Amino acid sequence: MCDSCSESAHDGNPPSRRSAMLLAASALSLVFADRAIAKEHKAPPKPQNVLSPDAALKRLMQGNARYVDGVTRRHDFKHEREALAGGQNPFAAVLSCADSRIAPEYAFDTGRGDLFVCRVAGNFAGTETIASMEYAVAVLNTPLILVLGHDACGAVDATLKAIKDDKPPPGHIPSLVDAIAPSAKAAMQQGGEVLDKAIRQNVIDNVAKLKAAAPILNAAVEQGKLKIAGGIYRLSTGTVDLIAQG
């Protein structure tokens, strides 16, 4: 008995039946592949969020102007939930401080599904945050990232104090201090209003860090698909002052 006959006899399936099974499996694979492709290319749930990087920044700042003037739009949360149940396509991602007074969705007068927000005390780009921003850009096609600092940031102030006193704060807070320390030290060398300068420097440094993040974010910036900017939220007025653009 030849090897091929022996193999067929061993598995109990004649060659014609095995071929049919293989063809059926191949057909099913093609069906599932077609469905996956169709899902990938389905229309975005919010077509109005498909914007260029510059248009996204302009829309973000127009929303902030409405917020400052107290003329924010009415948002239909019910219909937004229905539209977004199957997906999302935010027009901007925001790296914001966790401070309870800073709410990006309010500050830019946006609806559900408009902003992809990461929040951490001191608004710095750690590994997990960079990974999240990569997801927003590579998977959700988000054209804009804004690093948003704010006046009187407690995390930055605590970092300055820890450096000055040469004494780490308790618990896990030193991890925040370590992340913000380079910006704080640079501001301390400048003198003057050190806290304000440290807050600004922290935003600038994290914008630069995100722009340089390889291989996803830096490539998107170089290709003109992504803009990364910085801003400072003013607690007294709600105004966001843009810095570190380009």
PDB file of C-alpha atoms in Angstrom:
ATOM      1  CA  MET A   1       0.000   0.000   0.000  1.00  0.00           C
ATOM      2  CA  CYS A   2       1.364   3.446  -0.938  1.00  0.00           C
ATOM      3  CA  ASP A   3       1.903   6.156   1.651  1.00  0.00           C
ATOM      4  CA  SER A   4      -0.979   8.328   0.466  1.00  0.00           C
ATOM      5  CA  CYS A   5      -3.407   5.401   0.442  1.00  0.00           C
ATOM      6  CA  SER A   6      -2.206   4.396   3.894  1.00  0.00           C
ATOM      7  CA  GLU A   7      -2.807   7.945   5.179  1.00  0.00           C
ATOM      8  CA  SER A   8      -6.323   8.003   3.753  1.00  0.00           C
ATOM      9  CA  ALA A   9      -7.108   4.614   5.190  1.00  0.00           C
ATOM     10  CA  HIS A  10      -5.760   5.689   8.564  1.00  0.00           C
ATOM     11  CA  ASP A  11      -7.948   8.813   8.924  1.00  0.00           C
ATOM     12  CA  GLY A  12     -11.001   7.114   7.480  1.00  0.00           C
ATOM     13  CA  ASN A  13     -11.744   9.880   4.942  1.00  0.00           C
ATOM     14  CA  PRO A  14     -11.469   9.145   1.218  1.00  0.00           C
ATOM     15  CA  PRO A  15      -9.591  11.796  -0.775  1.00  0.00           C
ATOM     16  CA  SER A  16     -12.766  13.228  -2.319  1.00  0.00           C
ATOM     17  CA  ARG A  17     -14.383  13.828   1.068  1.00  0.00           C
ATOM     18  CA  ARG A  18     -11.242  15.440   2.482  1.00  0.00           C
ATOM     19  CA  SER A  19     -11.067  17.795  -0.504  1.00  0.00           C
ATOM     20  CA  ALA A  20     -14.670  18.810   0.016  1.00  0.00           C
ATOM     21  CA  MET A  21     -14.000  19.562   3.666  1.00  0.00           C
ATOM     22  CA  LEU A  22     -10.986  21.692   2.776  1.00  0.00           C
ATOM     23  CA  LEU A  23     -12.982  23.632   0.196  1.00  0.00           C
ATOM     24  CA  ALA A  24     -15.766  24.234   2.705  1.00  0.00           C
ATOM     25  CA  ALA A  25     -13.296  25.492   5.299  1.00  0.00           C
ATOM     26  CA  SER A  26     -11.717  27.821   2.734  1.00  0.00           C
ATOM     27  CA  ALA A  27     -15.123  29.193   1.789  1.00  0.00           C
ATOM     28  CA  LEU A  28     -15.979  29.870   5.419  1.00  0.00           C
ATOM     29  CA  SER A  29     -12.654  31.643   5.906  1.00  0.00           C
ATOM     30  CA  LEU A  30     -13.393  33.913   2.958  1.00  0.00           C
ATOM     31  CA  VAL A  31     -16.840  34.720   4.319  1.00  0.00           C
ATOM     32  CA  PHE A  32     -15.463  35.669   7.729  1.00  0.00           C
ATOM     33  CA  ALA A  33     -12.657  37.679   6.109  1.00  0.00           C
ATOM     34  CA  ASP A  34     -15.170  39.599   3.987  1.00  0.00           C
ATOM     35  CA  ARG A  35     -17.240  40.361   7.069  1.00  0.00           C
ATOM     36  CA  ALA A  36     -14.154  41.603   8.929  1.00  0.00           C
ATOM     37  CA  ILE A  37     -13.189  43.850   6.013  1.00  0.00           C
ATOM     38  CA  ALA A  38     -16.730  45.196   5.764  1.00  0.00           C
ATOM     39  CA  LYS A  39     -16.696  45.940   9.488  1.00  0.00           C
ATOM     40  CA  GLU A  40     -13.358  47.748   9.185  1.00  0.00           C
ATOM     41  CA  HIS A  41     -14.604  49.950   6.353  1.00  0.00           C
ATOM     42  CA  LYS A  42     -18.092  50.722   7.641  1.00  0.00           C
ATOM     43  CA  ALA A  43     -19.117  54.344   7.831  1.00  0.00           C
ATOM     44  CA  PRO A  44     -17.923  56.140  10.998  1.00  0.00           C
ATOM     45  CA  PRO A  45     -20.655  56.693  13.606  1.00  0.00           C
ATOM     46  CA  LYS A  46     -19.922  60.427  13.596  1.00  0.00           C
ATOM     47  CA  PRO A  47     -19.046  61.520  10.015  1.00  0.00           C
ATOM     48  CA  GLN A  48     -18.631  65.104  11.240  1.00  0.00           C
ATOM     49  CA  ASN A  49     -15.606  63.935  13.249  1.00  0.00           C
ATOM     50  CA  VAL A  50     -13.626  63.005  10.137  1.00  0.00           C
ATOM     51  CA  LEU A  51     -11.380  66.068  10.057  1.00  0.00           C
ATOM     52  CA  SER A  52      -7.888  67.188   9.144  1.00  0.00           C
ATOM     53  CA  PRO A  53      -5.536  67.870  12.090  1.00  0.00           C
ATOM     54  CA  ASP A  54      -5.855  71.642  11.688  1.00  0.00           C
ATOM     55  CA  ALA A  55      -9.643  71.492  11.359  1.00  0.00           C
ATOM     56  CA  ALA A  56      -9.811  69.327  14.486  1.00  0.00           C
ATOM     57  CA  LEU A  57      -7.828  71.883  16.493  1.00  0.00           C
ATOM     58  CA  LYS A  58     -10.008  74.704  15.186  1.00  0.00           C
ATOM     59  CA  ARG A  59     -13.173  72.842  16.193  1.00  0.00           C
ATOM     60  CA  LEU A  60     -11.723  72.114  19.631  1.00  0.00           C
ATOM     61  CA  MET A  61     -10.975  75.782  20.258  1.00  0.00           C
ATOM     62  CA  GLN A  62     -14.356  76.907  18.953  1.00  0.00           C
ATOM     63  CA  GLY A  63     -15.911  74.634  21.552  1.00  0.00           C
ATOM     64  CA  ASN A  64     -13.745  76.170  24.248  1.00  0.00           C
ATOM     65  CA  ALA A  65     -14.875  79.651  23.190  1.00  0.00           C
ATOM     66  CA  ARG A  66     -18.522  78.602  23.614  1.00  0.00           C
ATOM     67  CA  TYR A  67     -17.718  77.132  27.023  1.00  0.00           C
ATOM     68  CA  VAL A  68     -16.015  80.344  28.155  1.00  0.00           C
ATOM     69  CA  ASP A  69     -18.975  82.437  26.964  1.00  0.00           C
ATOM     70  CA  GLY A  70     -21.487  80.129  28.655  1.00  0.00           C
ATOM     71  CA  VAL A  71     -23.328  79.307  25.419  1.00  0.00           C
ATOM     72  CA  THR A  72     -22.634  75.591  25.177  1.00  0.00           C
ATOM     73  CA  ARG A  73     -24.725  73.418  22.888  1.00  0.00           C
ATOM     74  CA  ARG A  74     -27.454  71.051  24.000  1.00  0.00           C
ATOM     75  CA  HIS A  75     -26.319  67.450  23.565  1.00  0.00           C
ATOM     76  CA  ASP A  76     -28.764  64.649  22.857  1.00  0.00           C
ATOM     77  CA  PHE A  77     -27.227  61.915  24.988  1.00  0.00           C
ATOM     78  CA  LYS A  78     -29.852  59.337  24.047  1.00  0.00           C
ATOM     79  CA  HIS A  79     -29.213  59.500  20.308  1.00  0.00           C
ATOM     80  CA  GLU A  80     -25.472  59.793  20.857  1.00  0.00           C
ATOM     81  CA  ARG A  81     -25.511  56.518  22.796  1.00  0.00           C
ATOM     82  CA  GLU A  82     -27.431  54.829  19.998  1.00  0.00           C
ATOM     83  CA  ALA A  83     -25.076  56.115  17.311  1.00  0.00           C
ATOM     84  CA  LEU A  84     -21.970  55.085  19.215  1.00  0.00           C
ATOM     85  CA  ALA A  85     -23.048  51.625  20.359  1.00  0.00           C
ATOM     86  CA  GLY A  86     -21.183  50.026  17.467  1.00  0.00           C
ATOM     87  CA  GLY A  87     -18.006  52.106  17.363  1.00  0.00           C
ATOM     88  CA  GLN A  88     -16.260  55.431  17.820  1.00  0.00           C
ATOM     89  CA  ASN A  89     -14.267  57.975  15.828  1.00  0.00           C
ATOM     90  CA  PRO A  90     -13.233  60.844  18.141  1.00  0.00           C
ATOM     91  CA  PHE A  91     -11.862  63.925  16.400  1.00  0.00           C
ATOM     92  CA  ALA A  92      -9.351  64.667  19.169  1.00  0.00           C
ATOM     93  CA  ALA A  93      -7.490  62.957  21.993  1.00  0.00           C
ATOM     94  CA  VAL A  94      -6.707  64.860  25.191  1.00  0.00           C
ATOM     95  CA  LEU A  95      -4.048  64.084  27.795  1.00  0.00           C
ATOM     96  CA  SER A  96      -5.393  65.973  30.799  1.00  0.00           C
ATOM     97  CA  CYS A  97      -4.651  66.298  34.478  1.00  0.00           C
ATOM     98  CA  ALA A  98      -6.899  64.291  36.804  1.00  0.00           C
ATOM     99  CA  ASP A  99      -7.795  67.479  38.724  1.00  0.00           C
ATOM    100  CA  SER A 100     -11.558  67.496  39.365  1.00  0.00           C
ATOM    101  CA  ARG A 101     -11.834  71.088  38.123  1.00  0.00           C
ATOM    102  CA  ILE A 102     -10.635  70.108  34.644  1.00  0.00           C
ATOM    103  CA  ALA A 103     -13.224  68.314  32.506  1.00  0.00           C
ATOM    104  CA  PRO A 104     -12.155  68.236  28.824  1.00  0.00           C
ATOM    105  CA  GLU A 105     -15.600  67.243  27.529  1.00  0.00           C
ATOM    106  CA  TYR A 106     -17.069  70.357  29.181  1.00  0.00           C
ATOM    107  CA  ALA A 107     -14.114  72.666  28.505  1.00  0.00           C
ATOM    108  CA  PHE A 108     -14.390  72.028  24.751  1.00  0.00           C
ATOM    109  CA  ASP A 109     -18.198  71.706  24.636  1.00  0.00           C
ATOM    110  CA  THR A 110     -18.127  68.264  23.065  1.00  0.00           C
ATOM    111  CA  GLY A 111     -20.552  65.369  22.940  1.00  0.00           C
ATOM    112  CA  ARG A 112     -20.079  61.680  23.590  1.00  0.00           C
ATOM    113  CA  GLY A 113     -17.660  60.072  21.164  1.00  0.00           C
ATOM    114  CA  ASP A 114     -15.910  63.343  20.288  1.00  0.00           C
ATOM    115  CA  LEU A 115     -12.912  63.157  22.624  1.00  0.00           C
ATOM    116  CA  PHE A 116     -10.604  60.287  23.560  1.00  0.00           C
ATOM    117  CA  VAL A 117      -9.452  61.362  27.013  1.00  0.00           C
ATOM    118  CA  CYS A 118      -6.580  60.086  29.159  1.00  0.00           C
ATOM    119  CA  ARG A 119      -6.276  61.655  32.619  1.00  0.00           C
ATOM    120  CA  VAL A 120      -3.466  61.425  35.132  1.00  0.00           C
ATOM    121  CA  ALA A 121      -2.289  63.827  37.839  1.00  0.00           C
ATOM    122  CA  GLY A 122       0.303  66.051  36.195  1.00  0.00           C
ATOM    123  CA  ASN A 123      -0.827  65.246  32.617  1.00  0.00           C
ATOM    124  CA  PHE A 124       2.375  63.402  31.711  1.00  0.00           C
ATOM    125  CA  ALA A 125       2.811  60.769  29.022  1.00  0.00           C
ATOM    126  CA  GLY A 126       3.711  57.484  30.696  1.00  0.00           C
ATOM    127  CA  THR A 127       3.950  54.173  28.882  1.00  0.00           C
ATOM    128  CA  GLU A 128       0.263  53.319  29.251  1.00  0.00           C
ATOM    129  CA  THR A 129      -0.802  56.778  28.122  1.00  0.00           C
ATOM    130  CA  ILE A 130       1.401  56.641  25.040  1.00  0.00           C
ATOM    131  CA  ALA A 131      -0.055  53.225  24.231  1.00  0.00           C
ATOM    132  CA  SER A 132      -3.572  54.635  24.609  1.00  0.00           C
ATOM    133  CA  MET A 133      -2.763  57.527  22.297  1.00  0.00           C
ATOM    134  CA  GLU A 134      -1.304  55.085  19.780  1.00  0.00           C
ATOM    135  CA  TYR A 135      -4.611  53.222  19.842  1.00  0.00           C
ATOM    136  CA  ALA A 136      -6.523  56.467  19.258  1.00  0.00           C
ATOM    137  CA  VAL A 137      -4.350  57.370  16.273  1.00  0.00           C
ATOM    138  CA  ALA A 138      -3.709  53.967  14.663  1.00  0.00           C
ATOM    139  CA  VAL A 139      -7.097  52.335  15.264  1.00  0.00           C
ATOM    140  CA  LEU A 140      -9.564  55.212  15.660  1.00  0.00           C
ATOM    141  CA  ASN A 141      -7.828  57.559  13.157  1.00  0.00           C
ATOM    142  CA  THR A 142      -7.835  60.470  15.601  1.00  0.00           C
ATOM    143  CA  PRO A 143      -6.083  63.435  13.903  1.00  0.00           C
ATOM    144  CA  LEU A 144      -5.241  65.545  16.972  1.00  0.00           C
ATOM    145  CA  ILE A 145      -3.694  65.109  20.410  1.00  0.00           C
ATOM    146  CA  LEU A 146      -3.790  67.937  22.960  1.00  0.00           C
ATOM    147  CA  VAL A 147      -1.717  67.841  26.146  1.00  0.00           C
ATOM    148  CA  LEU A 148      -3.718  69.939  28.607  1.00  0.00           C
ATOM    149  CA  GLY A 149      -2.130  71.411  31.723  1.00  0.00           C
ATOM    150  CA  HIS A 150      -3.767  73.916  34.070  1.00  0.00           C
ATOM    151  CA  ASP A 151      -3.130  76.677  36.593  1.00  0.00           C
ATOM    152  CA  ALA A 152      -2.150  75.743  40.145  1.00  0.00           C
ATOM    153  CA  CYS A 153      -1.488  72.096  39.328  1.00  0.00           C
ATOM    154  CA  GLY A 154      -1.104  70.209  42.606  1.00  0.00           C
ATOM    155  CA  ALA A 155       1.011  67.447  41.074  1.00  0.00           C
ATOM    156  CA  VAL A 156       3.529  69.909  39.674  1.00  0.00           C
ATOM    157  CA  ASP A 157       3.553  71.877  42.933  1.00  0.00           C
ATOM    158  CA  ALA A 158       4.175  68.668  44.929  1.00  0.00           C
ATOM    159  CA  THR A 159       7.044  67.827  42.613  1.00  0.00           C
ATOM    160  CA  LEU A 160       8.666  71.226  43.159  1.00  0.00           C
ATOM    161  CA  LYS A 161       8.294  70.831  46.926  1.00  0.00           C
ATOM    162  CA  ALA A 162       9.759  67.308  46.888  1.00  0.00           C
ATOM    163  CA  ILE A 163      12.778  68.526  44.929  1.00  0.00           C
ATOM    164  CA  LYS A 164      13.271  71.572  47.143  1.00  0.00           C
ATOM    165  CA  ASP A 165      12.942  69.623  50.407  1.00  0.00           C
ATOM    166  CA  ASP A 166      14.765  66.576  49.040  1.00  0.00           C
ATOM    167  CA  LYS A 167      12.061  64.447  50.596  1.00  0.00           C
ATOM    168  CA  PRO A 168       9.779  62.108  48.598  1.00  0.00           C
ATOM    169  CA  PRO A 169       6.030  62.208  49.319  1.00  0.00           C
ATOM    170  CA  PRO A 170       4.283  59.126  50.764  1.00  0.00           C
ATOM    171  CA  GLY A 171       2.670  56.185  49.032  1.00  0.00           C
ATOM    172  CA  HIS A 172       2.901  55.854  45.258  1.00  0.00           C
ATOM    173  CA  ILE A 173       3.036  59.618  44.678  1.00  0.00           C
ATOM    174  CA  PRO A 174       6.816  59.509  44.029  1.00  0.00           C
ATOM    175  CA  SER A 175       6.031  57.923  40.659  1.00  0.00           C
ATOM    176  CA  LEU A 176       4.304  61.179  39.692  1.00  0.00           C
ATOM    177  CA  VAL A 177       7.196  63.223  41.034  1.00  0.00           C
ATOM    178  CA  ASP A 178       9.721  61.219  39.023  1.00  0.00           C
ATOM    179  CA  ALA A 179       7.753  61.776  35.815  1.00  0.00           C
ATOM    180  CA  ILE A 180       7.356  65.549  36.312  1.00  0.00           C
ATOM    181  CA  ALA A 181      10.787  66.217  37.886  1.00  0.00           C
ATOM    182  CA  PRO A 182      12.730  66.985  34.656  1.00  0.00           C
ATOM    183  CA  SER A 183      10.293  69.759  33.725  1.00  0.00           C
ATOM    184  CA  ALA A 184      10.209  71.065  37.294  1.00  0.00           C
ATOM    185  CA  LYS A 185      14.000  71.203  37.527  1.00  0.00           C
ATOM    186  CA  ALA A 186      14.212  73.074  34.223  1.00  0.00           C
ATOM    187  CA  ALA A 187      11.732  75.649  35.524  1.00  0.00           C
ATOM    188  CA  MET A 188      13.610  76.027  38.822  1.00  0.00           C
ATOM    189  CA  GLN A 189      16.720  77.026  36.919  1.00  0.00           C
ATOM    190  CA  GLN A 190      14.783  79.821  35.213  1.00  0.00           C
ATOM    191  CA  GLY A 191      13.573  81.428  38.451  1.00  0.00           C
ATOM    192  CA  GLY A 192      10.605  83.803  38.643  1.00  0.00           C
ATOM    193  CA  GLU A 193       7.118  82.272  38.916  1.00  0.00           C
ATOM    194  CA  VAL A 194       8.464  78.742  39.164  1.00  0.00           C
ATOM    195  CA  LEU A 195       5.126  76.933  39.457  1.00  0.00           C
ATOM    196  CA  ASP A 196       3.677  78.603  36.357  1.00  0.00           C
ATOM    197  CA  LYS A 197       6.857  77.949  34.416  1.00  0.00           C
ATOM    198  CA  ALA A 198       6.990  74.337  35.547  1.00  0.00           C
ATOM    199  CA  ILE A 199       3.366  73.768  34.488  1.00  0.00           C
ATOM    200  CA  ARG A 200       4.113  75.214  31.062  1.00  0.00           C
ATOM    201  CA  GLN A 201       7.383  73.301  30.699  1.00  0.00           C
ATOM    202  CA  ASN A 202       5.655  70.067  31.651  1.00  0.00           C
ATOM    203  CA  VAL A 203       3.164  70.525  28.814  1.00  0.00           C
ATOM    204  CA  ILE A 204       5.909  71.396  26.324  1.00  0.00           C
ATOM    205  CA  ASP A 205       8.019  68.401  27.322  1.00  0.00           C
ATOM    206  CA  ASN A 206       5.131  65.959  27.034  1.00  0.00           C
ATOM    207  CA  VAL A 207       4.121  67.314  23.646  1.00  0.00           C
ATOM    208  CA  ALA A 208       7.704  66.674  22.523  1.00  0.00           C
ATOM    209  CA  LYS A 209       7.642  63.186  24.073  1.00  0.00           C
ATOM    210  CA  LEU A 210       4.479  62.229  22.207  1.00  0.00           C
ATOM    211  CA  LYS A 211       5.789  63.639  18.925  1.00  0.00           C
ATOM    212  CA  ALA A 212       8.900  61.499  19.262  1.00  0.00           C
ATOM    213  CA  ALA A 213       7.069  58.310  20.285  1.00  0.00           C
ATOM    214  CA  ALA A 214       8.049  55.648  17.749  1.00  0.00           C
ATOM    215  CA  PRO A 215       6.912  53.919  15.704  1.00  0.00           C
ATOM    216  CA  ILE A 216       3.280  55.077  15.538  1.00  0.00           C
ATOM    217  CA  LEU A 217       2.890  58.680  16.700  1.00  0.00           C
ATOM    218  CA  ASN A 218       6.076  60.084  15.179  1.00  0.00           C
ATOM    219  CA  ALA A 219       5.237  58.498  11.815  1.00  0.00           C
ATOM    220  CA  ALA A 220       1.704  59.916  11.850  1.00  0.00           C
ATOM    221  CA  VAL A 221       3.093  63.388  12.586  1.00  0.00           C
ATOM    222  CA  GLU A 222       5.659  63.114   9.795  1.00  0.00           C
ATOM    223  CA  GLN A 223       2.959  62.006   7.341  1.00  0.00           C
ATOM    224  CA  GLY A 224       0.744  64.960   8.245  1.00  0.00           C
ATOM    225  CA  LYS A 225      -2.000  62.710   9.622  1.00  0.00           C
ATOM    226  CA  LEU A 226      -1.562  63.872  13.204  1.00  0.00           C
ATOM    227  CA  LYS A 227      -1.057  67.160  15.017  1.00  0.00           C
ATOM    228  CA  ILE A 228       0.112  67.278  18.635  1.00  0.00           C
ATOM    229  CA  ALA A 229      -0.311  70.526  20.556  1.00  0.00           C
ATOM    230  CA  GLY A 230      -0.305  71.753  24.139  1.00  0.00           C
ATOM    231  CA  GLY A 231      -2.603  73.978  26.131  1.00  0.00           C
ATOM    232  CA  ILE A 232      -3.014  75.547  29.569  1.00  0.00           C
ATOM    233  CA  TYR A 233      -6.485  75.638  31.106  1.00  0.00           C
ATOM    234  CA  ARG A 234      -7.150  78.809  33.120  1.00  0.00           C
ATOM    235  CA  LEU A 235      -9.197  77.965  36.203  1.00  0.00           C
ATOM    236  CA  SER A 236     -10.701  81.435  36.647  1.00  0.00           C
ATOM    237  CA  THR A 237     -12.002  81.835  33.083  1.00  0.00           C
ATOM    238  CA  GLY A 238     -12.088  78.367  31.522  1.00  0.00           C
ATOM    239  CA  THR A 239      -9.969  79.613  28.641  1.00  0.00           C
ATOM    240  CA  VAL A 240      -7.442  77.233  27.096  1.00  0.00           C
ATOM    241  CA  ASP A 241      -4.280  79.004  25.929  1.00  0.00           C
ATOM    242  CA  LEU A 242      -2.548  77.053  23.183  1.00  0.00           C
ATOM    243  CA  ILE A 243       1.211  76.481  23.366  1.00  0.00           C
ATOM    244  CA  ALA A 244       3.707  74.137  21.703  1.00  0.00           C
ATOM    245  CA  GLN A 245       1.885  73.959  18.380  1.00  0.00           C
ATOM    246  CA  GLY A 246       3.362  72.648  15.167  1.00  0.00           C
TER     247      GLY A 246
END
